[in-house]
mmCIF file of C-alpha atoms and ligand atoms in Angstrom:
data_model
loop_
_atom_site.group_PDB
_atom_site.id
_atom_site.type_symbol
_atom_site.label_atom_id
_atom_site.label_comp_id
_atom_site.label_asym_id
_atom_site.label_seq_id
_atom_site.Cartn_x
_atom_site.Cartn_y
_atom_site.Cartn_z
ATOM 1 C CA UNK A 1 -2.267 21.568 16.786
ATOM 2 C CA UNK A 2 -1.187 19.031 14.416
ATOM 3 C CA UNK A 3 -1.600 15.348 15.639
ATOM 4 C CA UNK A 4 0.973 12.823 14.720
ATOM 5 C CA UNK A 5 0.004 9.324 15.182
ATOM 6 C CA UNK A 6 2.622 7.099 15.687
ATOM 7 C CA UNK A 7 1.137 3.448 15.309
ATOM 8 C CA UNK A 8 2.999 0.016 16.381
ATOM 9 C CA UNK A 9 1.886 -3.241 15.590
ATOM 10 C CA UNK A 10 1.949 -6.890 17.306
ATOM 11 C CA UNK A 11 4.855 -7.769 19.854
ATOM 12 C CA UNK A 12 6.712 -4.230 19.619
ATOM 13 C CA UNK A 13 5.625 -3.721 23.359
ATOM 14 C CA UNK A 14 7.988 -6.226 24.021
ATOM 15 C CA UNK A 15 11.039 -4.305 22.664
ATOM 16 C CA UNK A 16 14.024 -3.945 25.102
ATOM 17 C CA UNK A 17 13.559 -7.962 26.077
ATOM 18 C CA UNK A 18 12.575 -9.424 22.417
ATOM 19 C CA UNK A 19 15.728 -10.453 20.157
ATOM 20 C CA UNK A 20 17.657 -7.464 21.481
ATOM 21 C CA UNK A 21 20.187 -8.520 19.119
ATOM 22 C CA UNK A 22 17.918 -7.726 16.129
ATOM 23 C CA UNK A 23 15.806 -4.982 17.535
ATOM 24 C CA UNK A 24 18.171 -3.410 20.046
ATOM 25 C CA UNK A 25 17.427 -2.601 23.946
ATOM 26 C CA UNK A 26 15.710 0.498 23.544
ATOM 27 C CA UNK A 27 11.859 -0.160 24.802
ATOM 28 C CA UNK A 28 9.060 1.418 22.823
ATOM 29 C CA UNK A 29 8.811 3.917 25.738
ATOM 30 C CA UNK A 30 12.105 4.983 25.446
ATOM 31 C CA UNK A 31 11.567 5.531 21.589
ATOM 32 C CA UNK A 32 8.401 7.401 22.504
ATOM 33 C CA UNK A 33 10.451 9.477 25.108
ATOM 34 C CA UNK A 34 13.102 10.171 22.612
ATOM 35 C CA UNK A 35 10.628 11.047 19.820
ATOM 36 C CA UNK A 36 8.428 13.653 21.707
ATOM 37 C CA UNK A 37 11.837 15.269 23.427
ATOM 38 C CA UNK A 38 12.656 16.969 19.695
ATOM 39 C CA UNK A 39 8.845 18.458 19.328
ATOM 40 C CA UNK A 40 8.420 21.876 17.898
ATOM 41 C CA UNK A 41 5.494 23.469 19.767
ATOM 42 C CA UNK A 42 2.010 23.061 18.084
ATOM 43 C CA UNK A 43 2.778 19.499 17.376
ATOM 44 C CA UNK A 44 2.041 16.645 19.553
ATOM 45 C CA UNK A 45 2.672 12.479 19.531
ATOM 46 C CA UNK A 46 -0.278 10.279 19.802
ATOM 47 C CA UNK A 47 2.157 7.009 20.414
ATOM 48 C CA UNK A 48 -0.021 3.661 20.465
ATOM 49 C CA UNK A 49 0.882 0.177 20.438
ATOM 50 C CA UNK A 50 -1.651 -2.510 19.760
ATOM 51 C CA UNK A 51 -1.345 -6.466 19.161
ATOM 52 C CA UNK A 52 -4.841 -6.602 17.189
ATOM 53 C CA UNK A 53 -5.244 -5.951 13.675
ATOM 54 C CA UNK A 54 -8.804 -4.767 14.184
ATOM 55 C CA UNK A 55 -7.753 -2.393 16.771
ATOM 56 C CA UNK A 56 -4.936 -1.023 14.457
ATOM 57 C CA UNK A 57 -7.520 -0.680 11.532
ATOM 58 C CA UNK A 58 -9.727 1.197 13.428
ATOM 59 C CA UNK A 59 -6.732 3.680 14.288
ATOM 60 C CA UNK A 60 -5.847 3.798 10.577
ATOM 61 C CA UNK A 61 -9.432 4.781 9.665
ATOM 62 C CA UNK A 62 -9.379 7.634 12.731
ATOM 63 C CA UNK A 63 -6.054 8.967 10.626
ATOM 64 C CA UNK A 64 -7.958 8.473 7.541
ATOM 65 C CA UNK A 65 -11.127 10.491 8.962
ATOM 66 C CA UNK A 66 -8.742 13.088 10.739
ATOM 67 C CA UNK A 67 -5.886 13.638 7.563
ATOM 68 C CA UNK A 68 -3.609 13.101 10.553
ATOM 69 C CA UNK A 69 0.135 12.497 9.225
ATOM 70 C CA UNK A 70 0.973 8.277 10.335
ATOM 71 C CA UNK A 71 4.208 6.562 11.312
ATOM 72 C CA UNK A 72 3.685 3.172 10.988
ATOM 73 C CA UNK A 73 5.786 0.048 12.139
ATOM 74 C CA UNK A 74 3.066 -2.595 11.242
ATOM 75 C CA UNK A 75 5.636 -5.236 12.380
ATOM 76 C CA UNK A 76 4.020 -8.716 11.274
ATOM 77 C CA UNK A 77 1.215 -7.526 9.975
ATOM 78 C CA UNK A 78 3.610 -5.958 7.011
ATOM 79 C CA UNK A 79 4.353 -9.029 5.267
ATOM 80 C CA UNK A 80 0.659 -10.261 4.821
ATOM 81 C CA UNK A 81 -2.541 -8.230 5.944
ATOM 82 C CA UNK A 82 -4.389 -6.935 3.304
ATOM 83 C CA UNK A 83 -6.583 -5.530 5.690
ATOM 84 C CA UNK A 84 -4.206 -3.207 7.209
ATOM 85 C CA UNK A 85 -2.900 -2.219 3.784
ATOM 86 C CA UNK A 86 -6.195 -1.421 2.380
ATOM 87 C CA UNK A 87 -6.887 0.874 5.696
ATOM 88 C CA UNK A 88 -3.066 2.609 5.105
ATOM 89 C CA UNK A 89 -4.658 3.293 1.653
ATOM 90 C CA UNK A 90 -7.522 5.243 3.143
ATOM 91 C CA UNK A 91 -5.282 7.635 5.034
ATOM 92 C CA UNK A 92 -3.137 8.131 2.035
ATOM 93 C CA UNK A 93 -6.003 8.678 -0.199
ATOM 94 C CA UNK A 94 -7.476 10.937 2.581
ATOM 95 C CA UNK A 95 -4.136 12.961 1.705
ATOM 96 C CA UNK A 96 -2.235 12.145 4.665
ATOM 97 C CA UNK A 97 1.536 11.007 4.537
ATOM 98 C CA UNK A 98 1.661 7.127 5.760
ATOM 99 C CA UNK A 99 5.403 6.412 6.735
ATOM 100 C CA UNK A 100 6.145 2.589 6.960
ATOM 101 C CA UNK A 101 8.841 2.254 9.142
ATOM 102 C CA UNK A 102 10.857 -0.866 10.674
ATOM 103 C CA UNK A 103 13.307 -0.850 13.654
ATOM 104 C CA UNK A 104 15.038 -3.879 11.254
ATOM 105 C CA UNK A 105 16.238 -4.425 7.546
ATOM 106 C CA UNK A 106 13.396 -7.072 6.501
ATOM 107 C CA UNK A 107 15.157 -7.656 3.250
ATOM 108 C CA UNK A 108 18.159 -8.751 5.147
ATOM 109 C CA UNK A 109 16.215 -11.510 7.356
ATOM 110 C CA UNK A 110 14.399 -14.392 6.674
ATOM 111 C CA UNK A 111 12.414 -14.404 2.896
ATOM 112 C CA UNK A 112 8.727 -14.271 4.396
ATOM 113 C CA UNK A 113 10.188 -10.678 5.524
ATOM 114 C CA UNK A 114 10.886 -9.767 2.218
ATOM 115 C CA UNK A 115 7.421 -8.763 0.790
ATOM 116 C CA UNK A 116 5.529 -5.936 2.114
ATOM 117 C CA UNK A 117 1.866 -5.821 1.368
ATOM 118 C CA UNK A 118 2.095 -2.334 3.144
ATOM 119 C CA UNK A 119 4.797 -0.332 1.066
ATOM 120 C CA UNK A 120 2.729 0.236 -2.053
ATOM 121 C CA UNK A 121 -0.442 1.769 0.171
ATOM 122 C CA UNK A 122 2.781 3.863 1.861
ATOM 123 C CA UNK A 123 3.759 7.323 1.199
ATOM 124 C CA UNK A 124 7.480 6.103 1.910
ATOM 125 C CA UNK A 125 9.380 3.569 3.820
ATOM 126 C CA UNK A 126 12.402 3.846 6.332
ATOM 127 C CA UNK A 127 14.136 0.351 7.527
ATOM 128 C CA UNK A 128 17.108 -0.951 9.309
ATOM 129 C CA UNK A 129 18.288 1.840 11.159
ATOM 130 C CA UNK A 130 16.933 0.923 14.380
ATOM 131 C CA UNK A 131 14.977 3.809 16.469
ATOM 132 C CA UNK A 132 16.602 6.214 13.941
ATOM 133 C CA UNK A 133 14.021 5.210 11.326
ATOM 134 C CA UNK A 134 11.051 6.398 13.708
ATOM 135 C CA UNK A 135 13.200 9.773 14.208
ATOM 136 C CA UNK A 136 13.718 10.050 10.125
ATOM 137 C CA UNK A 137 10.025 9.310 9.461
ATOM 138 C CA UNK A 138 9.339 12.005 12.503
ATOM 139 C CA UNK A 139 11.805 14.446 10.749
ATOM 140 C CA UNK A 140 10.217 14.234 7.385
ATOM 141 C CA UNK A 141 6.676 14.899 8.424
ATOM 142 C CA UNK A 142 7.716 17.646 10.681
ATOM 143 C CA UNK A 143 9.430 19.119 7.169
ATOM 144 C CA UNK A 144 6.453 18.906 5.418
ATOM 145 C CA UNK A 145 4.263 20.751 8.066
ATOM 146 C CA UNK A 146 6.976 23.628 8.351
ATOM 147 C CA UNK A 147 6.278 24.043 4.291
ATOM 148 C CA UNK A 148 2.339 24.287 5.072
HETATM 149 C C1 DQA B 201 9.942 -5.071 12.243
HETATM 150 C C2 DQA B 201 10.243 -6.405 11.234
HETATM 151 C C3 DQA B 201 8.959 -7.313 11.003
HETATM 152 O O1 DQA B 201 9.693 -8.407 10.105
HETATM 153 C C4 DQA B 201 8.756 -8.013 12.620
HETATM 154 O O2 DQA B 201 7.626 -8.751 12.104
HETATM 155 C C5 DQA B 201 8.588 -6.942 13.465
HETATM 156 C C6 DQA B 201 9.137 -5.717 13.858
HETATM 157 C C7 DQA B 201 11.045 -4.210 12.527
HETATM 158 O O3 DQA B 201 10.876 -3.075 12.901
HETATM 159 O O4 DQA B 201 11.925 -4.418 12.073
HETATM 160 O O5 DQA B 201 7.533 -7.398 14.356
HETATM 161 O O6 DQA B 201 8.312 -4.369 11.693
#
């Protein structure tokens, strides 16, 4: 069984009611359900959310140790957390894929969102496509798993 970690940072547990004009009306549970609906056998999703930096870092260590693929929406940590970035580097350094995803397009928003300290440690980034950002990241990881 291959486990794909889908990790969500601060305030993403409020999706549905949080700035729906930017993030849409889907909740995180809706996104989890739609991602889980299209899984092939032998693959499981481990979908988590935290508002806590240390918890997120612990989950990334777990992914590095298990060499698990990760879909990560670092939320506001994207823009300033070198600690989350270093943990992402451990995941990709261990040989696992880590796709940074964003619902919105941070580059089309406030200036402080234009910088991601995470991207340099990620395998790739998908942003601005709403929940589709997660779906495309999952589809990429499933393609890689098929090739192995
Ligand atoms: C976000 C974009 C970030 O700038 C913001 O802090 C978030 C969500 C997104 O998914 O669009 O919390 O990561």
